[in-house]
Tab-separated table of C-alpha atoms in Angstrom:
chain	number	residue	atom	x	y	z
S	310	MET	CA	-26.100	178.806	18.855
S	311	THR	CA	-22.543	177.546	18.939
S	312	SER	CA	-22.051	173.784	18.880
S	313	THR	CA	-21.230	173.783	22.606
S	314	GLY	CA	-24.598	175.342	23.348
S	315	GLN	CA	-23.404	178.890	24.002
S	316	PRO	CA	-25.538	181.465	22.162
S	317	ASP	CA	-23.614	183.357	19.481
S	318	ASP	CA	-24.417	186.716	21.050
S	319	LEU	CA	-23.075	185.560	24.429
S	320	LEU	CA	-19.843	184.350	22.805
S	321	ALA	CA	-19.532	187.649	20.930
S	322	ALA	CA	-20.070	189.599	24.150
S	323	ALA	CA	-17.534	187.485	26.033
S	324	ARG	CA	-15.002	187.952	23.254
S	325	GLY	CA	-15.656	191.681	23.311
S	326	GLU	CA	-14.553	191.733	26.945
S	327	ARG	CA	-11.628	189.357	26.438
S	328	TRP	CA	-10.399	191.189	23.317
S	329	TRP	CA	-10.487	194.667	24.930
S	330	VAL	CA	-13.257	195.832	22.580
S	331	ARG	CA	-15.458	196.837	25.524
S	332	GLY	CA	-14.233	199.284	28.119
S	333	ARG	CA	-11.419	201.828	28.048
S	334	ARG	CA	-9.842	202.303	24.626
S	335	VAL	CA	-6.150	201.681	23.956
S	336	GLY	CA	-4.626	205.122	23.498
S	337	SER	CA	-0.853	204.717	23.891
S	338	VAL	CA	1.839	202.418	22.574
S	339	GLY	CA	2.533	201.236	26.117
S	340	ARG	CA	-1.074	200.200	26.634
S	341	ALA	CA	-1.037	198.610	23.175
S	342	GLY	CA	1.865	196.479	24.387
S	343	LYS	CA	-0.145	195.462	27.465
S	344	PHE	CA	-3.067	194.555	25.194
S	345	VAL	CA	-0.937	192.223	23.059
S	346	ASP	CA	0.697	190.750	26.160
S	347	ASP	CA	-2.748	189.959	27.586
S	348	VAL	CA	-4.422	188.479	24.504
S	349	GLY	CA	-1.218	186.850	23.204
S	350	PHE	CA	-1.977	187.361	19.526
S	351	ALA	CA	-3.848	189.981	17.538
S	352	LEU	CA	-4.379	191.180	14.009
S	353	LEU	CA	-3.465	194.729	13.052
S	354	PHE	CA	-6.888	195.237	11.460
S	355	PRO	CA	-9.914	192.918	11.911
S	356	ALA	CA	-10.761	190.211	9.391
S	357	ALA	CA	-14.256	189.541	8.060
S	358	LYS	CA	-14.305	186.191	9.872
S	359	PRO	CA	-13.039	186.499	13.459
S	360	ILE	CA	-9.501	185.067	13.439
S	361	GLY	CA	-8.808	186.682	16.788
S	362	PRO	CA	-8.632	190.085	18.450
S	363	SER	CA	-7.364	193.107	16.553
S	364	LEU	CA	-5.424	196.146	17.693
S	365	TRP	CA	-7.725	198.335	15.616
S	366	GLU	CA	-10.837	197.293	17.557
S	367	ALA	CA	-9.021	197.756	20.877
S	368	VAL	CA	-8.185	201.311	19.770
S	369	ALA	CA	-11.287	202.380	17.827
S	370	GLY	CA	-14.063	200.016	18.961
S	371	GLU	CA	-15.942	197.349	17.036
S	372	ASP	CA	-18.191	199.689	15.046
S	373	GLU	CA	-15.475	201.810	13.418
S	374	GLU	CA	-14.317	200.916	9.902
S	375	PRO	CA	-10.566	201.443	9.358
S	376	PHE	CA	-9.716	204.092	6.724
S	377	ALA	CA	-13.396	204.892	6.153
S	378	GLY	CA	-12.501	208.580	6.407
S	379	GLY	CA	-8.861	208.324	5.321
S	380	MET	CA	-5.768	208.317	7.532
S	381	ASN	CA	-7.155	209.806	10.740
S	382	ASP	CA	-5.848	209.665	14.331
S	383	ASN	CA	-6.733	206.033	15.030
S	384	GLU	CA	-5.357	204.852	11.708
S	385	GLN	CA	-2.125	206.762	12.332
S	386	LYS	CA	-1.792	205.216	15.791
S	387	VAL	CA	-2.118	201.574	14.779
S	388	TRP	CA	-0.103	202.035	11.587
S	389	SER	CA	2.834	203.513	13.482
S	390	TRP	CA	2.551	201.022	16.362
S	391	LYS	CA	3.065	198.050	14.026
S	392	ASP	CA	6.685	199.236	13.777
S	393	GLU	CA	7.056	200.780	17.238
S	394	LEU	CA	5.816	197.802	19.273
S	395	PRO	CA	8.492	195.411	17.945
S	396	ARG	CA	11.135	198.151	18.076
S	397	ARG	CA	10.489	198.426	21.827
S	398	GLY	CA	10.379	194.652	22.221
S	399	LEU	CA	6.726	194.777	23.298
S	400	ALA	CA	5.307	192.595	20.507
S	401	TRP	CA	6.450	190.718	17.417
S	402	TYR	CA	4.899	191.915	14.145
S	403	GLY	CA	4.638	190.276	10.739
S	404	ALA	CA	2.313	188.445	8.355
S	405	PHE	CA	1.318	185.407	10.415
S	406	LEU	CA	-2.304	184.816	11.476
S	407	GLY	CA	-4.166	183.939	8.296
S	408	GLY	CA	-1.336	185.562	6.336
S	409	ARG	CA	-2.367	188.970	7.685
S	410	GLY	CA	-0.433	191.584	9.639
S	411	SER	CA	-0.290	190.202	13.178
S	412	PHE	CA	1.188	190.773	16.625
S	413	LEU	CA	2.446	188.095	19.002
S	414	SER	CA	3.310	188.653	22.643
S	415	PRO	CA	6.931	187.848	23.568
S	416	SER	CA	5.840	184.818	25.616
S	417	LEU	CA	3.643	183.335	22.881
S	418	LEU	CA	6.345	184.094	20.319
S	419	ALA	CA	8.842	182.081	22.364
S	420	ALA	CA	6.384	179.163	22.550
S	421	LEU	CA	5.939	179.171	18.756
S	422	TYR	CA	9.451	180.090	17.552
S	423	PRO	CA	10.875	177.163	15.545
S	424	GLY	CA	14.635	177.594	16.055
S	425	GLU	CA	17.350	177.866	18.674
S	426	GLY	CA	17.536	181.649	18.633
S	427	GLU	CA	20.654	181.708	16.442
S	428	LEU	CA	21.440	183.808	13.388
S	429	ASP	CA	21.481	180.690	11.220
S	430	ASP	CA	18.057	179.363	12.298
S	431	HIS	CA	16.829	179.825	8.731
S	432	GLN	CA	19.311	177.243	7.465
S	433	HIS	CA	17.443	174.487	9.279
S	434	LEU	CA	14.105	175.256	7.587
S	435	GLU	CA	12.907	174.530	4.063
S	436	LEU	CA	12.826	177.997	2.537
S	437	SER	CA	13.289	179.394	-0.946
S	438	PRO	CA	16.773	180.566	-1.997
S	439	ALA	CA	15.470	184.155	-1.913
S	440	ALA	CA	14.265	183.782	1.695
S	441	HIS	CA	17.640	182.344	2.731
S	442	GLU	CA	19.370	185.241	0.968
S	443	LEU	CA	17.337	187.817	2.887
S	444	ALA	CA	17.955	186.033	6.184
S	445	GLU	CA	21.709	185.989	5.507
S	446	ALA	CA	21.641	189.721	4.788
S	447	LEU	CA	19.676	190.439	7.981
S	448	ALA	CA	22.113	188.358	10.027
S	449	ALA	CA	24.641	191.124	9.401
S	450	GLU	CA	22.406	194.065	10.358
S	451	PRO	CA	18.798	195.313	10.259
S	452	LEU	CA	17.885	196.519	6.779
S	453	SER	CA	14.998	198.490	5.317
S	454	SER	CA	12.385	196.872	3.126
S	455	ALA	CA	13.583	199.117	0.304
S	456	THR	CA	17.152	197.818	0.640
S	457	LEU	CA	15.982	194.206	0.733
S	458	ARG	CA	13.803	194.686	-2.344
S	459	ALA	CA	16.792	196.117	-4.171
S	460	LEU	CA	18.894	193.150	-3.051
S	461	LEU	CA	16.555	190.694	-4.774
S	462	GLY	CA	15.789	193.007	-7.649
S	463	ASP	CA	12.145	191.994	-7.894
S	464	LYS	CA	9.241	193.266	-5.768
S	465	ASN	CA	7.130	190.115	-6.034
S	466	LYS	CA	10.106	187.881	-5.272
S	467	TYR	CA	10.846	190.032	-2.232
S	468	GLN	CA	7.262	189.876	-0.949
S	469	ARG	CA	7.161	186.098	-1.275
S	470	ALA	CA	10.528	185.715	0.484
S	471	VAL	CA	9.605	188.027	3.372
S	472	GLY	CA	6.270	186.229	3.649
S	473	GLU	CA	8.120	182.934	4.072
S	474	LEU	CA	10.369	184.368	6.771
S	475	GLN	CA	7.474	185.927	8.669
S	476	LYS	CA	5.338	182.790	8.357
S	477	ASN	CA	8.173	180.974	10.115
S	478	LEU	CA	8.548	183.818	12.669
S	479	LEU	CA	12.172	184.425	11.649
S	480	VAL	CA	11.830	188.139	10.813
S	481	THR	CA	10.033	191.097	12.378
S	482	THR	CA	9.891	194.841	11.920
S	483	ALA	CA	12.093	197.001	14.135
S	484	GLY	CA	11.097	200.586	13.478
S	485	ILE	CA	11.290	202.602	10.276
S	486	GLU	CA	13.940	204.167	8.080
S	487	GLU	CA	13.213	207.533	6.502
S	488	GLN	CA	13.458	207.661	2.716
S	489	SER	CA	14.522	210.615	0.584
S	490	ASN	CA	11.303	210.237	-1.396
S	491	GLY	CA	7.925	208.897	-0.276
S	492	TRP	CA	6.856	207.083	2.853
S	493	PRO	CA	9.365	205.746	5.386
S	494	ALA	CA	10.389	202.129	4.820
S	495	ALA	CA	9.941	199.451	7.477
S	496	LEU	CA	13.189	198.354	9.088
S	497	LEU	CA	13.434	194.555	9.281
S	498	THR	CA	15.554	192.432	11.566
S	499	LEU	CA	15.869	188.800	12.594
S	500	THR	CA	13.432	187.888	15.347
S	501	CYS	CA	16.220	186.368	17.437
S	502	GLU	CA	18.024	189.722	17.432
S	503	GLN	CA	14.964	191.588	18.723
S	504	PHE	CA	13.391	189.068	21.124
S	505	ASP	CA	14.468	186.419	23.610
S	506	VAL	CA	13.574	183.291	21.628
S	507	GLY	CA	15.050	179.887	20.961
S	508	GLY	CA	14.913	176.484	22.586
S	509	ARG	CA	11.625	177.201	24.393
S	510	GLN	CA	9.083	175.987	21.853
S	511	ASP	CA	5.969	174.744	23.662
S	512	HIS	CA	2.999	174.060	21.406
S	513	HIS	CA	0.883	172.803	24.304
S	514	GLU	CA	1.214	176.210	25.973
S	515	ALA	CA	0.534	177.963	22.670
S	516	ALA	CA	-2.664	175.936	22.194
S	517	ARG	CA	-3.757	176.702	25.760
S	518	HIS	CA	-3.195	180.424	25.245
S	519	TYR	CA	-5.054	180.316	21.929
S	520	LEU	CA	-8.122	178.754	23.512
S	521	ASP	CA	-7.962	181.138	26.484
S	522	THR	CA	-8.132	184.071	24.061
S	523	MET	CA	-10.680	182.676	21.582
S	524	LEU	CA	-12.964	181.294	24.355
S	525	GLU	CA	-14.322	178.745	21.900
S	526	ALA	CA	-12.671	177.118	18.878
S	527	ALA	CA	-12.538	174.058	16.643
S	528	PRO	CA	-9.272	172.263	15.775
S	529	VAL	CA	-9.360	173.741	12.277
S	530	ASP	CA	-9.409	177.253	13.782
S	531	LEU	CA	-6.269	176.574	15.813
S	532	ALA	CA	-4.605	174.872	12.853
S	533	ARG	CA	-5.319	177.831	10.586
S	534	ALA	CA	-4.146	180.380	13.142
S	535	PHE	CA	-0.771	178.813	13.943
S	536	ARG	CA	-0.201	176.987	10.622
S	537	TRP	CA	-0.386	173.504	12.103
S	538	PRO	CA	-1.888	170.340	10.600
S	539	THR	CA	-5.457	169.907	11.830
S	540	PRO	CA	-4.748	166.491	13.442
S	541	LYS	CA	-1.965	168.099	15.479
S	542	ALA	CA	-4.277	170.921	16.594
S	543	ARG	CA	-6.967	168.420	17.587
S	544	ALA	CA	-4.452	166.336	19.571
S	545	LEU	CA	-3.224	169.409	21.451
S	546	LEU	CA	-6.775	170.482	22.297
S	547	ASN	CA	-7.605	166.956	23.462
S	548	ASP	CA	-4.528	167.087	25.694
S	549	LEU	CA	-5.968	170.227	27.292
S	550	VAL	CA	-9.194	168.316	27.956
S	551	ASP	CA	-7.241	165.435	29.498
S	552	GLN	CA	-5.409	167.932	31.719
S	553	ALA	CA	-8.720	169.471	32.856
S	554	GLN	CA	-7.850	172.755	31.167
S	555	ALA	CA	-10.596	172.577	28.534
S	556	THR	CA	-13.932	170.977	27.758
S	557	THR	CA	-15.376	169.754	24.457
S	558	ASP	CA	-18.515	168.366	22.843
S	559	GLY	CA	-16.320	166.503	20.363
S	560	ARG	CA	-16.328	169.321	17.818
S	561	ARG	CA	-15.553	172.588	19.560
S	562	TYR	CA	-13.492	173.337	22.646
S	563	GLN	CA	-13.763	175.841	25.484
S	564	PRO	CA	-11.259	176.678	28.249
S	565	LEU	CA	-11.926	175.692	31.828
S	566	SER	CA	-11.019	178.510	34.208
């Protein structure tokens, strides 16, 4: 049983419906965009502990293990869509939810984006010198991950810097760039160049959308998902209760439809 009295299997079934796991599979990039727009946020591949919906499960179903048989049709779809969805402006992509590859809908992205939608948004955040350097380079033009790695001259330094920028929603993928040798490289760009963001941050709306998608959550779940302090997450959820948009037993929260 969950702490609000809802049996675990009923919550799992309800999430299966809400997260597009049950019903018609997602089979096109357009429908994948509609999926992200509906749920608001999703992982690329599922996590062991449910952080939220995943594009993989919406495509393949909940019983399929990604890459169990290699790079097959479903794996190729979701792997290519992580670059194609942001290129088309259908969903932001980067390492965000739990530090894993994640999608955000344009509306939820706008509610979470920390800046004014300007090329120098990074200057107003506490980032490493390497992260600022990458953001400055991307302010001039989109660049491939290979080019950005070469700019810093160190793979690990690059990965940490890009992780910082994606954690703060400042950078997203925007397609791919073919390489003379090996796999294509992801093309990166500033989020504000690819999406309509800036000056519309609304954490109350983001918390409401989170609870609407999760169907049941504790403050620590919301805090972990959106990288907020737990007291802030609890206050936002309590605000939803005060506004008659959610209910709680004091520990876990559920949306009121």
